[in-house]
Short mmCIF file of C-alpha atoms in Angstrom, two decimals:
data_model
loop_
_atom_site.label_atom_id
_atom_site.label_comp_id
_atom_site.label_asym_id
_atom_site.label_seq_id
_atom_site.Cartn_x
_atom_site.Cartn_y
_atom_site.Cartn_z
CA UNK S 28 0.00 0.00 0.00
CA UNK S 29 1.45 3.40 -0.94
CA UNK S 30 2.38 6.03 1.62
CA UNK S 31 -0.50 8.50 1.94
CA UNK S 32 -0.35 11.47 4.29
CA UNK S 33 -4.03 11.31 5.18
CA UNK S 34 -6.19 8.33 6.06
CA UNK S 35 -6.91 6.69 2.67
CA UNK S 36 -10.25 5.42 3.95
CA UNK S 37 -11.39 8.86 5.14
CA UNK S 38 -14.54 9.56 3.15
CA UNK S 39 -14.75 13.11 4.56
CA UNK S 40 -11.58 14.25 2.75
CA UNK S 41 -12.80 12.52 -0.41
CA UNK S 42 -16.19 14.24 -0.26
CA UNK S 43 -14.50 17.61 0.28
CA UNK S 44 -12.45 17.07 -2.88
CA UNK S 45 -15.49 15.73 -4.77
CA UNK S 46 -17.38 18.95 -4.15
CA UNK S 47 -14.49 20.90 -5.70
CA UNK S 48 -14.12 18.56 -8.69
CA UNK S 49 -15.42 19.64 -12.07
CA UNK S 50 -13.95 17.12 -14.50
CA UNK S 51 -14.22 13.50 -13.36
CA UNK S 52 -13.45 10.18 -15.08
CA UNK S 53 -14.57 6.78 -13.78
CA UNK S 54 -12.91 3.56 -14.93
CA UNK S 55 -15.15 0.59 -14.16
CA UNK S 56 -14.72 -3.18 -14.18
CA UNK S 57 -16.68 -6.29 -13.30
CA UNK S 58 -16.74 -5.48 -9.58
CA UNK S 59 -19.28 -2.76 -10.36
CA UNK S 60 -21.83 -5.45 -11.23
CA UNK S 61 -20.96 -7.94 -8.49
CA UNK S 62 -23.92 -6.92 -6.34
CA UNK S 63 -26.19 -7.55 -9.30
CA UNK S 64 -25.21 -11.21 -9.10
CA UNK S 65 -22.78 -11.27 -12.02
CA UNK S 66 -19.52 -13.07 -11.34
CA UNK S 67 -16.27 -11.31 -12.16
CA UNK S 68 -14.60 -12.66 -15.29
CA UNK S 69 -11.31 -13.46 -13.60
CA UNK S 70 -12.51 -14.26 -10.11
CA UNK S 71 -14.71 -17.02 -8.76
CA UNK S 72 -16.58 -17.07 -12.06
CA UNK S 73 -13.40 -17.66 -14.03
CA UNK S 74 -14.44 -21.19 -14.88
CA UNK S 75 -17.49 -22.06 -16.94
CA UNK S 76 -18.43 -25.73 -17.00
CA UNK S 77 -14.79 -26.77 -16.50
CA UNK S 78 -13.59 -24.32 -19.18
CA UNK S 79 -11.38 -21.30 -18.51
CA UNK S 80 -13.60 -18.35 -19.35
CA UNK S 81 -10.67 -16.29 -20.62
CA UNK S 82 -9.75 -19.00 -23.13
CA UNK S 83 -13.25 -18.81 -24.63
CA UNK S 84 -13.06 -15.04 -25.21
CA UNK S 85 -10.84 -15.19 -28.29
CA UNK S 86 -11.37 -15.21 -32.06
CA UNK S 87 -9.39 -18.44 -32.21
CA UNK S 88 -11.77 -20.18 -29.81
CA UNK S 89 -14.77 -19.09 -31.88
CA UNK S 90 -13.25 -20.46 -35.10
CA UNK S 91 -12.27 -23.71 -33.40
CA UNK S 92 -15.54 -24.37 -31.57
CA UNK S 93 -18.36 -21.90 -32.23
CA UNK S 94 -20.84 -24.16 -30.47
CA UNK S 95 -18.90 -23.99 -27.20
CA UNK S 96 -18.25 -20.24 -27.42
CA UNK S 97 -21.86 -19.46 -28.29
CA UNK S 98 -23.12 -21.54 -25.36
CA UNK S 99 -20.76 -19.65 -23.04
CA UNK S 100 -21.91 -16.27 -24.32
CA UNK S 101 -25.54 -17.29 -24.38
CA UNK S 102 -25.24 -18.13 -20.68
CA UNK S 103 -23.61 -14.74 -20.06
CA UNK S 104 -26.37 -12.98 -22.01
CA UNK S 105 -29.08 -14.72 -20.02
CA UNK S 106 -27.39 -13.87 -16.72
CA UNK S 107 -26.86 -10.22 -17.68
CA UNK S 108 -30.36 -9.70 -19.04
CA UNK S 109 -31.88 -11.27 -15.92
CA UNK S 110 -29.81 -9.09 -13.58
CA UNK S 111 -30.86 -5.66 -12.32
CA UNK S 112 -28.72 -2.51 -12.04
CA UNK S 113 -27.51 -2.07 -8.47
CA UNK S 114 -27.02 1.05 -6.36
CA UNK S 115 -23.52 1.60 -7.78
CA UNK S 116 -24.85 1.78 -11.34
CA UNK S 117 -27.54 4.19 -10.17
CA UNK S 118 -25.03 6.37 -8.30
CA UNK S 119 -22.83 6.76 -11.38
CA UNK S 120 -25.85 7.43 -13.57
CA UNK S 121 -26.97 10.16 -11.16
CA UNK S 122 -23.49 11.69 -11.09
CA UNK S 123 -23.59 11.80 -14.89
CA UNK S 124 -26.91 13.61 -14.86
CA UNK S 125 -25.66 16.08 -12.24
CA UNK S 126 -22.26 16.67 -13.85
CA UNK S 127 -22.10 16.87 -17.64
CA UNK S 128 -18.29 16.93 -17.48
CA UNK S 129 -18.15 13.44 -15.99
CA UNK S 130 -17.55 10.36 -18.16
CA UNK S 131 -17.54 6.65 -17.40
CA UNK S 132 -15.17 4.31 -19.20
CA UNK S 133 -16.55 0.84 -18.58
CA UNK S 134 -14.98 -2.50 -19.43
CA UNK S 135 -18.26 -4.25 -18.64
CA UNK S 136 -20.37 -5.77 -21.40
CA UNK S 137 -23.47 -6.52 -19.30
CA UNK S 138 -25.40 -3.38 -20.25
CA UNK S 139 -26.41 -2.56 -16.68
CA UNK S 140 -25.06 1.00 -16.77
CA UNK S 141 -27.32 2.17 -19.63
CA UNK S 142 -30.24 0.33 -18.04
CA UNK S 143 -29.58 2.33 -14.86
CA UNK S 144 -30.11 5.54 -16.80
CA UNK S 145 -26.51 6.52 -17.46
CA UNK S 146 -26.58 9.10 -20.29
CA UNK S 147 -25.13 7.35 -23.38
CA UNK S 148 -23.10 10.39 -24.43
CA UNK S 149 -21.15 10.11 -21.16
CA UNK S 150 -20.69 6.33 -21.25
CA UNK S 151 -17.87 4.59 -23.13
CA UNK S 152 -18.31 0.76 -23.19
CA UNK S 153 -14.90 0.02 -24.65
CA UNK S 154 -15.33 -3.78 -24.60
CA UNK S 155 -18.63 -3.80 -26.47
CA UNK S 156 -21.95 -5.23 -25.32
CA UNK S 157 -23.53 -8.66 -24.95
CA UNK S 158 -26.70 -7.21 -26.45
CA UNK S 159 -24.87 -6.55 -29.73
CA UNK S 160 -24.51 -9.35 -32.29
CA UNK S 161 -22.88 -9.07 -35.69
CA UNK S 162 -22.24 -11.04 -38.85
CA UNK S 163 -18.80 -12.59 -39.26
CA UNK S 164 -18.78 -12.70 -43.06
CA UNK S 165 -16.21 -10.46 -44.74
CA UNK S 166 -18.94 -9.72 -47.30
CA UNK S 167 -21.46 -8.45 -44.76
CA UNK S 168 -21.54 -5.70 -42.13
CA UNK S 169 -24.90 -6.53 -40.57
CA UNK S 170 -25.11 -5.69 -36.85
CA UNK S 171 -27.95 -5.82 -34.33
CA UNK S 172 -27.90 -3.51 -31.30
CA UNK S 173 -29.99 -3.96 -28.14
CA UNK S 174 -30.84 -7.57 -28.93
CA UNK S 175 -32.06 -8.79 -25.54
CA UNK S 176 -33.43 -12.17 -26.60
CA UNK S 177 -32.70 -14.77 -23.95
CA UNK S 178 -32.07 -17.34 -26.69
CA UNK S 179 -30.94 -16.36 -30.17
CA UNK S 180 -31.85 -19.86 -31.40
CA UNK S 181 -33.81 -22.70 -29.74
CA UNK S 182 -30.55 -24.64 -29.32
CA UNK S 183 -29.16 -21.83 -27.15
CA UNK S 184 -32.17 -21.73 -24.86
CA UNK S 185 -31.81 -22.15 -21.09
CA UNK S 186 -33.55 -25.53 -21.27
CA UNK S 187 -30.64 -26.93 -23.27
CA UNK S 188 -28.07 -26.04 -20.60
CA UNK S 189 -26.63 -28.99 -18.62
CA UNK S 190 -28.19 -29.38 -15.19
CA UNK S 191 -24.78 -30.04 -13.63
CA UNK S 192 -22.34 -27.13 -13.79
CA UNK S 193 -19.48 -29.59 -14.34
CA UNK S 194 -21.19 -31.31 -17.27
CA UNK S 195 -19.67 -30.68 -20.67
CA UNK S 196 -21.90 -28.59 -22.97
CA UNK S 197 -23.56 -30.34 -25.89
CA UNK S 198 -22.05 -30.06 -29.34
CA UNK S 199 -24.66 -27.98 -31.18
CA UNK S 200 -24.69 -28.44 -34.98
CA UNK S 201 -23.64 -25.37 -36.93
CA UNK S 202 -27.06 -24.98 -38.57
CA UNK S 203 -28.62 -24.56 -35.11
CA UNK S 204 -26.37 -21.62 -34.19
CA UNK S 205 -27.23 -17.97 -35.02
CA UNK S 206 -26.72 -17.04 -38.68
CA UNK S 207 -27.05 -13.65 -40.32
CA UNK S 208 -30.66 -12.91 -41.31
CA UNK S 209 -29.41 -10.57 -44.05
CA UNK S 210 -26.72 -12.38 -46.01
CA UNK S 211 -27.82 -15.88 -44.88
CA UNK S 212 -24.18 -16.98 -45.08
CA UNK S 213 -22.17 -15.62 -42.16
CA UNK S 214 -22.53 -16.84 -38.61
CA UNK S 215 -23.39 -14.18 -36.06
CA UNK S 216 -21.00 -13.53 -33.17
CA UNK S 217 -21.22 -11.64 -29.88
CA UNK S 218 -20.51 -7.93 -30.26
CA UNK S 219 -17.86 -7.89 -27.56
CA UNK S 220 -14.14 -7.19 -27.87
CA UNK S 221 -12.25 -10.44 -27.49
CA UNK S 222 -8.65 -10.88 -26.44
CA UNK S 223 -6.32 -10.11 -29.38
CA UNK S 224 -8.86 -7.69 -30.88
CA UNK S 225 -8.59 -3.91 -30.94
CA UNK S 226 -10.91 -1.60 -29.06
CA UNK S 227 -13.36 0.52 -31.09
CA UNK S 228 -11.60 3.59 -32.46
CA UNK S 229 -14.61 5.87 -32.21
CA UNK S 230 -14.89 5.32 -28.47
CA UNK S 231 -11.15 5.73 -27.88
CA UNK S 232 -11.15 8.95 -29.88
CA UNK S 233 -14.09 10.23 -27.86
CA UNK S 234 -12.28 9.53 -24.59
CA UNK S 235 -9.09 11.17 -25.86
CA UNK S 236 -11.02 14.25 -26.95
CA UNK S 237 -12.56 14.57 -23.49
CA UNK S 238 -9.17 14.13 -21.80
CA UNK S 239 -7.60 16.79 -24.02
CA UNK S 240 -10.19 19.40 -23.04
CA UNK S 241 -8.40 20.34 -19.82
CA UNK S 242 -7.19 19.29 -16.38
CA UNK S 243 -8.89 16.37 -14.67
CA UNK S 244 -9.83 16.74 -11.01
CA UNK S 245 -10.77 13.20 -9.98
CA UNK S 246 -10.39 9.62 -11.23
CA UNK S 247 -12.60 6.88 -9.80
CA UNK S 248 -11.23 3.34 -10.25
CA UNK S 249 -14.21 1.10 -9.55
CA UNK S 250 -14.21 -2.69 -9.32
CA UNK S 251 -11.41 -3.27 -11.81
CA UNK S 252 -8.00 -4.88 -11.57
CA UNK S 253 -6.65 -2.06 -13.71
CA UNK S 254 -4.46 -4.53 -15.57
CA UNK S 255 -6.16 -4.67 -18.97
CA UNK S 256 -4.68 -2.21 -21.45
CA UNK S 257 -5.27 0.28 -22.89
CA UNK S 258 -8.10 0.96 -20.43
CA UNK S 259 -5.74 0.68 -17.45
CA UNK S 260 -3.62 3.49 -18.89
CA UNK S 261 -6.35 6.03 -18.17
CA UNK S 262 -5.47 5.94 -14.46
CA UNK S 263 -1.96 7.24 -15.09
CA UNK S 264 -3.20 9.69 -17.72
CA UNK S 265 -5.67 11.19 -15.26
CA UNK S 266 -2.93 11.46 -12.65
CA UNK S 267 -0.71 13.30 -15.13
CA UNK S 268 -3.61 15.68 -15.84
CA UNK S 269 -3.76 16.59 -12.14
CA UNK S 270 -6.41 14.17 -10.92
CA UNK S 271 -6.54 12.67 -7.47
CA UNK S 272 -7.39 8.97 -7.54
CA UNK S 273 -9.90 6.99 -5.51
CA UNK S 274 -9.90 3.18 -5.75
CA UNK S 275 -13.05 1.28 -4.80
CA UNK S 276 -12.54 -2.47 -4.80
CA UNK S 277 -13.19 -5.60 -2.74
CA UNK S 278 -9.62 -6.86 -3.26
CA UNK S 279 -7.48 -3.88 -2.25
CA UNK S 280 -5.56 -5.80 0.41
CA UNK S 281 -5.59 -9.10 -1.48
CA UNK S 282 -3.89 -7.95 -4.68
CA UNK S 283 -0.80 -5.75 -4.18
CA UNK S 284 -0.64 -5.14 -7.93
CA UNK S 285 -4.21 -3.90 -8.20
CA UNK S 286 -4.36 -1.13 -10.78
CA UNK S 287 -4.48 2.39 -9.41
CA UNK S 288 -3.37 1.52 -5.88
CA UNK S 289 0.11 2.95 -6.37
CA UNK S 290 -1.45 6.21 -7.55
CA UNK S 291 -4.31 6.29 -5.07
CA UNK S 292 -5.21 9.12 -2.74
CA UNK S 293 -8.15 7.13 -1.33
CA UNK S 294 -8.63 3.39 -0.97
CA UNK S 295 -12.14 2.17 -0.20
CA UNK S 296 -12.38 -1.58 0.29
CA UNK S 297 -15.80 -3.15 -0.04
CA UNK S 298 -18.89 -3.53 -2.16
CA UNK S 299 -19.19 -0.80 -4.80
CA UNK S 300 -22.96 -0.82 -4.36
CA UNK S 301 -22.52 0.24 -0.74
CA UNK S 302 -19.52 2.55 -1.07
CA UNK S 303 -20.39 4.63 -4.16
CA UNK S 304 -23.80 5.88 -2.98
CA UNK S 305 -22.14 7.00 0.27
CA UNK S 306 -19.04 8.76 -1.07
CA UNK S 307 -20.94 10.42 -3.95
CA UNK S 308 -23.80 11.54 -1.71
CA UNK S 309 -22.73 15.23 -1.56
CA UNK S 310 -23.46 15.49 -5.29
CA UNK S 311 -26.16 12.89 -5.99
CA UNK S 312 -28.08 13.06 -2.71
CA UNK S 313 -29.71 10.09 -1.03
CA UNK S 314 -30.67 6.94 -2.93
CA UNK S 315 -34.30 8.01 -2.68
CA UNK S 316 -33.35 11.24 -4.44
CA UNK S 317 -31.31 9.30 -6.99
CA UNK S 318 -34.25 7.08 -7.89
CA UNK S 319 -36.50 10.10 -8.17
CA UNK S 320 -33.93 11.81 -10.41
CA UNK S 321 -33.49 8.83 -12.72
CA UNK S 322 -37.04 7.53 -12.73
CA UNK S 323 -37.80 3.99 -13.92
CA UNK S 324 -34.96 3.64 -16.39
CA UNK S 325 -34.61 -0.15 -16.33
CA UNK S 326 -36.35 -0.77 -19.62
CA UNK S 327 -34.94 -2.75 -22.52
CA UNK S 328 -34.64 -0.49 -25.58
CA UNK S 329 -35.87 -1.65 -28.97
CA UNK S 330 -33.50 -3.55 -31.23
CA UNK S 331 -31.87 -1.53 -34.02
CA UNK S 332 -29.77 -2.73 -36.95
CA UNK S 333 -27.17 -1.45 -39.37
CA UNK S 334 -25.36 -2.70 -42.44
CA UNK S 335 -25.97 -5.76 -44.54
CA UNK S 336 -24.46 -7.67 -47.46
CA UNK S 337 -21.82 -5.77 -49.39
CA UNK S 338 -23.14 -5.09 -52.90
CA UNK S 339 -20.94 -5.50 -55.95
CA UNK S 340 -21.01 -1.98 -57.37
CA UNK S 341 -20.11 -3.35 -60.80
CA UNK S 342 -23.48 -5.11 -60.91
CA UNK S 343 -25.50 -2.23 -59.50
CA UNK S 344 -28.40 -1.06 -61.67
CA UNK S 345 -29.58 2.47 -62.30
CA UNK S 346 -32.79 4.31 -61.53
CA UNK S 347 -35.20 3.12 -58.86
CA UNK S 348 -33.45 -0.25 -58.55
CA UNK S 349 -30.01 1.20 -57.80
CA UNK S 350 -28.38 -0.65 -54.90
CA UNK S 351 -25.96 1.25 -52.73
CA UNK S 352 -22.83 -0.31 -51.28
CA UNK S 353 -23.40 -0.64 -47.54
CA UNK S 354 -19.76 -0.72 -46.49
CA UNK S 355 -17.03 -3.24 -45.82
CA UNK S 356 -17.72 -6.35 -43.77
CA UNK S 357 -16.63 -6.72 -40.18
CA UNK S 358 -14.20 -9.54 -40.95
CA UNK S 359 -14.54 -13.16 -39.85
CA UNK S 360 -13.57 -12.34 -36.29
#
């Protein structure tokens, strides 16, 4: 634990600084959703039916065994869509409403932050979303957003899951897995960023633009190991821009290499859903006031789509039947 002149668990000094802070960045990880019943990816939930969850989150795993990967992600979708936003999600959403110069960079794909009412223009889900699915064909760019179906195909329904958590998943035939409804050729894949894939440029550019606008007063590191790059780099960047750092995590004393600890001005160990509403109270008010501010935001938005099969412009016709090129495909991965 770093040397800190004041008590790092003193919420009074934090709240005093919070009230003076104008530009705030929060970096969030799986611990934010722990109280919603979602296991952390690397923690106790690191195994899924005897498989290492991290080994299933790769393009190579999807190519090798799409049945296994889709069953894993279907289970994650069902868990996320059944969960409810907790008080930590609500507290951050309220802070966003109260402070338009506050942004949240989240590594979570569960979609609980937007369901809590977090303004989308202040939320950067850099690892994608489980509710997004997209075609893998290089000749198609079809994508579905806000797809909250519990089962994308009958074979991926909850009733097909093994009763015993240690039982190996069934080998689902390829024709029973999700395929693109537009091109009819490419298999659909989860719209999350897998290991060995790059983060979305538009989101990274948006974060960089916000960072470049001026000094940063406060960085909140919430429920994340702070070890996954480039997201982890935002802690140091905020520090260089003048920010003081508060780490909120269950594992502060258990992991000496926890991201942000070496830069921390405050260390709050415990459940994010209990700590965040308390330390942000000077700005967001009580949880009763937060719920009144946000209203009933936990509604699933309608599904939207974009893209489709890439049209050969050499075969395009003229007049009313002209077909426009919809853009390059997303690539097999």
